[in-house]
XYZ file of C-alpha atoms in Angstrom:
329
model
C 66.402 146.375 39.223
C 65.502 149.599 40.893
C 67.486 151.270 43.583
C 65.107 151.502 46.420
C 64.878 147.223 45.804
C 68.593 146.911 45.361
C 69.303 148.846 48.858
C 66.146 147.148 50.442
C 67.699 143.645 50.209
C 71.603 145.018 50.717
C 70.635 146.850 54.218
C 67.858 144.331 55.319
C 66.715 147.025 57.940
C 64.329 145.354 60.636
C 61.102 146.263 60.652
C 61.445 149.133 57.613
C 61.012 149.255 54.035
C 63.322 152.140 51.605
C 61.026 154.737 50.281
C 63.927 156.479 48.382
C 67.680 156.845 48.165
C 69.289 160.314 47.135
C 73.139 160.619 46.457
C 75.007 163.288 47.758
C 79.053 164.493 47.215
C 79.938 162.800 50.529
C 77.289 160.498 51.614
C 74.250 158.077 51.107
C 70.763 159.145 51.985
C 68.114 156.408 52.295
C 64.612 157.156 53.783
C 63.093 154.575 55.061
C 59.219 153.566 56.710
C 57.967 151.676 59.239
C 55.912 148.503 58.514
C 53.982 148.541 61.664
C 51.352 150.885 62.040
C 51.126 150.425 66.089
C 53.715 152.543 68.103
C 55.768 151.331 70.269
C 57.263 152.840 73.341
C 61.062 152.614 72.924
C 62.010 151.937 76.561
C 59.352 149.267 76.935
C 57.007 146.913 75.116
C 53.564 149.003 75.407
C 52.280 149.604 71.997
C 49.228 151.949 70.755
C 47.419 152.559 67.748
C 47.037 156.332 68.788
C 49.592 159.077 68.302
C 50.819 162.151 70.252
C 52.100 163.940 67.298
C 54.112 163.710 64.377
C 57.448 165.019 64.013
C 58.671 167.693 61.397
C 61.586 166.700 61.301
C 63.934 163.346 60.125
C 65.451 161.289 62.751
C 68.883 160.253 61.416
C 70.860 156.862 62.341
C 74.398 156.056 60.702
C 74.798 152.694 58.848
C 77.815 151.263 57.549
C 79.686 152.890 55.151
C 78.947 151.890 51.760
C 82.474 151.691 50.467
C 83.968 155.735 50.704
C 80.573 156.862 50.921
C 78.841 157.662 54.493
C 75.639 155.915 54.473
C 72.648 157.659 56.792
C 69.069 155.975 57.283
C 66.268 159.017 57.526
C 62.798 158.299 58.705
C 60.133 160.492 59.877
C 58.333 159.271 63.204
C 55.747 159.561 65.587
C 55.256 160.715 68.975
C 52.788 158.418 71.488
C 52.486 158.717 75.096
C 53.207 155.738 77.510
C 51.118 155.100 80.502
C 54.727 154.252 82.338
C 57.366 156.737 80.468
C 55.229 159.594 79.431
C 55.460 161.077 75.514
C 58.257 159.513 73.683
C 59.460 159.264 70.150
C 58.310 156.058 68.757
C 61.024 153.161 68.889
C 62.362 151.948 65.725
C 63.502 147.822 65.793
C 67.017 148.604 64.294
C 68.522 151.135 66.598
C 68.792 150.949 70.113
C 66.634 153.897 72.045
C 69.070 156.635 72.518
C 71.301 156.224 69.540
C 71.811 157.129 66.330
C 73.601 154.249 64.978
C 72.120 151.158 63.798
C 72.179 147.988 65.550
C 74.824 146.514 63.214
C 77.290 149.355 63.606
C 77.150 149.166 67.107
C 77.831 145.761 67.450
C 80.629 146.323 64.789
C 82.114 148.663 66.978
C 81.835 146.729 70.150
C 83.482 143.739 68.223
C 86.331 145.628 67.292
C 87.120 146.969 70.801
C 87.253 143.206 72.211
C 90.406 142.895 69.054
C 92.076 146.349 69.066
C 92.447 149.769 70.626
C 90.048 152.437 70.909
C 92.202 154.886 68.640
C 92.207 151.974 66.162
C 88.487 151.680 66.228
C 87.951 155.401 66.085
C 90.105 155.681 62.985
C 88.421 152.880 61.492
C 84.571 154.038 61.597
C 85.007 157.437 61.848
C 84.058 158.483 65.357
C 85.035 159.691 68.583
C 86.425 158.340 71.466
C 83.157 159.476 73.699
C 81.099 157.912 71.165
C 82.837 154.492 71.708
C 82.326 154.296 75.256
C 78.381 154.696 74.754
C 77.896 152.572 72.103
C 79.811 149.471 74.653
C 77.324 150.964 77.413
C 74.405 150.408 75.453
C 75.543 147.288 73.609
C 76.461 145.761 76.868
C 73.002 146.604 78.586
C 71.614 144.931 75.822
C 73.549 141.873 75.084
C 75.165 141.009 78.805
C 73.000 138.233 80.352
C 70.793 139.568 83.534
C 71.581 136.164 85.017
C 75.322 136.553 84.608
C 75.703 136.682 88.581
C 73.644 133.873 89.839
C 75.607 130.422 89.269
C 79.023 132.122 90.731
C 80.997 129.736 93.051
C 84.486 130.017 92.280
C 85.617 133.437 91.104
C 88.502 135.526 90.339
C 89.053 139.098 91.924
C 92.376 140.811 89.754
C 92.891 144.673 88.987
C 94.561 146.302 85.726
C 95.902 149.427 85.367
C 96.257 152.238 83.013
C 97.695 155.500 82.323
C 100.708 154.047 83.618
C 99.238 152.804 86.876
C 97.443 155.899 88.131
C 94.168 154.473 87.486
C 92.750 151.119 88.289
C 90.001 148.664 87.242
C 88.801 145.774 88.944
C 87.536 142.724 87.224
C 85.478 139.703 88.545
C 85.869 136.302 86.799
C 83.924 133.090 86.643
C 86.337 129.997 86.792
C 84.146 127.312 85.444
C 82.783 129.754 82.496
C 86.211 131.405 81.806
C 84.751 134.873 81.530
C 84.671 138.262 83.198
C 81.303 138.753 84.340
C 81.467 142.114 86.736
C 84.009 145.112 86.851
C 84.075 148.355 88.682
C 86.900 151.504 88.398
C 89.176 151.219 91.220
C 90.766 148.828 93.425
C 91.086 147.326 96.947
C 88.272 146.196 99.463
C 86.310 149.164 98.477
C 85.800 148.074 94.604
C 85.207 144.151 96.511
C 82.735 145.682 98.543
C 81.005 147.391 95.532
C 80.963 143.814 93.734
C 79.387 141.978 96.993
C 76.843 144.888 97.357
C 75.796 144.342 93.806
C 76.035 140.085 94.181
C 73.379 140.559 96.984
C 71.662 143.963 97.624
C 70.490 145.123 100.865
C 67.143 144.061 101.545
C 64.228 147.132 100.933
C 62.825 148.289 104.282
C 59.011 146.956 104.742
C 56.544 147.879 107.659
C 56.332 144.857 110.200
C 53.631 142.865 109.466
C 50.198 143.478 111.768
C 49.436 140.301 114.083
C 46.292 138.196 112.802
C 43.021 139.365 114.873
C 42.062 135.380 114.839
C 43.958 132.763 117.284
C 43.755 129.988 114.214
C 47.106 129.499 112.541
C 47.648 131.163 109.244
C 50.331 130.039 106.321
C 53.706 130.762 106.905
C 56.841 129.661 105.811
C 59.122 127.106 107.573
C 62.740 127.638 107.851
C 64.589 125.214 107.108
C 62.466 123.661 104.269
C 61.385 120.145 105.266
C 61.367 117.282 102.634
C 57.741 117.927 102.079
C 56.449 121.202 100.885
C 52.831 120.736 101.757
C 53.035 121.026 105.637
C 49.905 122.061 106.895
C 49.615 125.359 108.460
C 50.330 125.085 111.981
C 51.671 121.621 112.251
C 55.524 120.289 111.613
C 58.179 122.293 114.194
C 56.514 124.839 116.395
C 59.622 126.655 116.548
C 60.314 126.485 112.770
C 57.138 129.076 111.937
C 57.858 132.472 111.411
C 56.000 134.632 114.086
C 54.000 137.812 113.160
C 56.282 140.636 111.869
C 59.261 138.237 111.475
C 60.965 137.871 108.223
C 63.431 135.383 106.921
C 67.281 136.216 107.298
C 68.629 137.111 103.510
C 71.987 135.076 104.085
C 69.746 132.093 103.524
C 69.196 133.325 99.974
C 72.505 135.310 99.558
C 74.411 134.458 96.203
C 77.961 135.216 97.875
C 76.923 131.982 100.481
C 77.195 129.857 97.553
C 80.785 131.147 96.789
C 83.607 128.144 97.711
C 86.483 129.599 96.480
C 88.145 133.359 95.084
C 91.406 133.331 93.445
C 93.213 136.792 94.666
C 96.794 138.528 94.376
C 98.347 139.217 97.796
C 97.131 142.493 98.667
C 94.927 142.459 101.715
C 92.052 144.631 100.593
C 90.312 142.029 98.408
C 90.912 138.872 100.842
C 88.981 141.451 104.057
C 86.206 141.825 101.988
C 85.909 138.067 100.761
C 85.834 137.270 104.867
C 83.521 139.719 105.474
C 81.029 139.161 102.884
C 81.429 135.134 102.028
C 83.600 134.001 104.626
C 82.494 130.157 104.103
C 84.765 131.045 100.638
C 88.278 129.312 100.687
C 90.702 132.136 99.608
C 93.248 131.313 96.898
C 96.293 132.940 95.764
C 97.110 133.336 92.338
C 99.727 130.954 91.270
C 101.573 133.686 89.185
C 101.755 135.226 92.551
C 103.577 132.171 94.325
C 105.554 131.105 91.624
C 106.914 135.442 91.582
C 107.478 135.717 95.540
C 109.213 131.513 95.521
C 111.607 133.261 92.446
C 112.342 136.023 94.510
C 113.286 134.222 97.843
C 115.317 131.562 95.244
C 117.251 134.761 93.976
C 117.847 136.301 97.641
C 119.308 132.723 98.940
C 121.697 132.715 95.654
C 122.838 136.095 96.053
C 123.673 135.440 99.779
C 125.220 132.559 99.105
C 127.412 134.205 96.477
C 128.201 136.939 98.506
C 129.783 134.132 101.384
C 131.608 132.535 98.754
C 133.299 135.626 97.786
C 133.816 136.759 100.793
C 135.513 133.588 101.780
C 138.173 134.003 98.686
C 136.441 131.041 96.764
C 136.495 132.929 93.495
C 135.720 130.107 91.073
C 132.737 128.438 93.248
C 131.237 131.922 93.399
C 131.020 132.167 89.567
C 129.272 128.684 89.558
C 126.048 129.925 90.518
C 126.464 132.938 87.750
C 127.240 130.251 85.069
C 124.536 128.039 86.139
C 121.820 130.868 85.904
C 123.328 132.088 82.385
C 122.759 128.303 81.123
C 126.563 127.871 80.379
C 126.525 125.029 82.611
């Protein structure tokens, strides 16, 4: 079997075939060509048979290592002119836009970051810290579902700290899915307000609608919606018809209005933001904090009772709480 045929089957590059292979002292260079003839914009689905120009150098992507050798994919690409994004180098199906790694490599790095720390990932795949961050952003932008914030009813707000508590990351979790759906740097009310701004972006300002010249009734939207969606224009409840220049209240369709419960710790910043943006939601304190407060209160009562017994000269009863706590009674 020819080496090009073998690597063509092993690499299984989507939309490309192996032209030639060269072995260098520290790497294997695989030159490929795209199967399609039409050029595709890397930022959208626009395709065209016409090219703007052709590159005079190879574009390079790193593949998963082939044993101890670094494996590189080379391809000579063309440029096209997209009516929306201008002149760009054509996109390739086996790599994301702006990446110098193939999809399999970036997916492996993203998976490793869910199982281990960044230092171990960098040593294993031989890339630096900043590259890991850029890879995670590209993978997250592509694979995270765009509608993950649509069906939120019971959520949690909490923060995690790193660098010995000097920096914080606020995470929003969906209790029904059992997964984190959103996150941002920071904590407290500012971070929660940022989440609600993403959940329900402020409506764009639109010019006032001009009043119709005719006095005949025009089609409009009824608020609230009746049981029949085909109410003729001008009929139904007159007060429910929108007048000229009026708009629907965006709070009627706000996703924050669907929240029924929000769990959080006992800091006041998250609760203040929830009361402002989702006043109908029930604020629930995490059971960890409730148990911690109850344990602290019980310990204070125990210490107070122990001190009272010692002050009264009752040494034996004073030792009983300590023996009980240590499990010796």
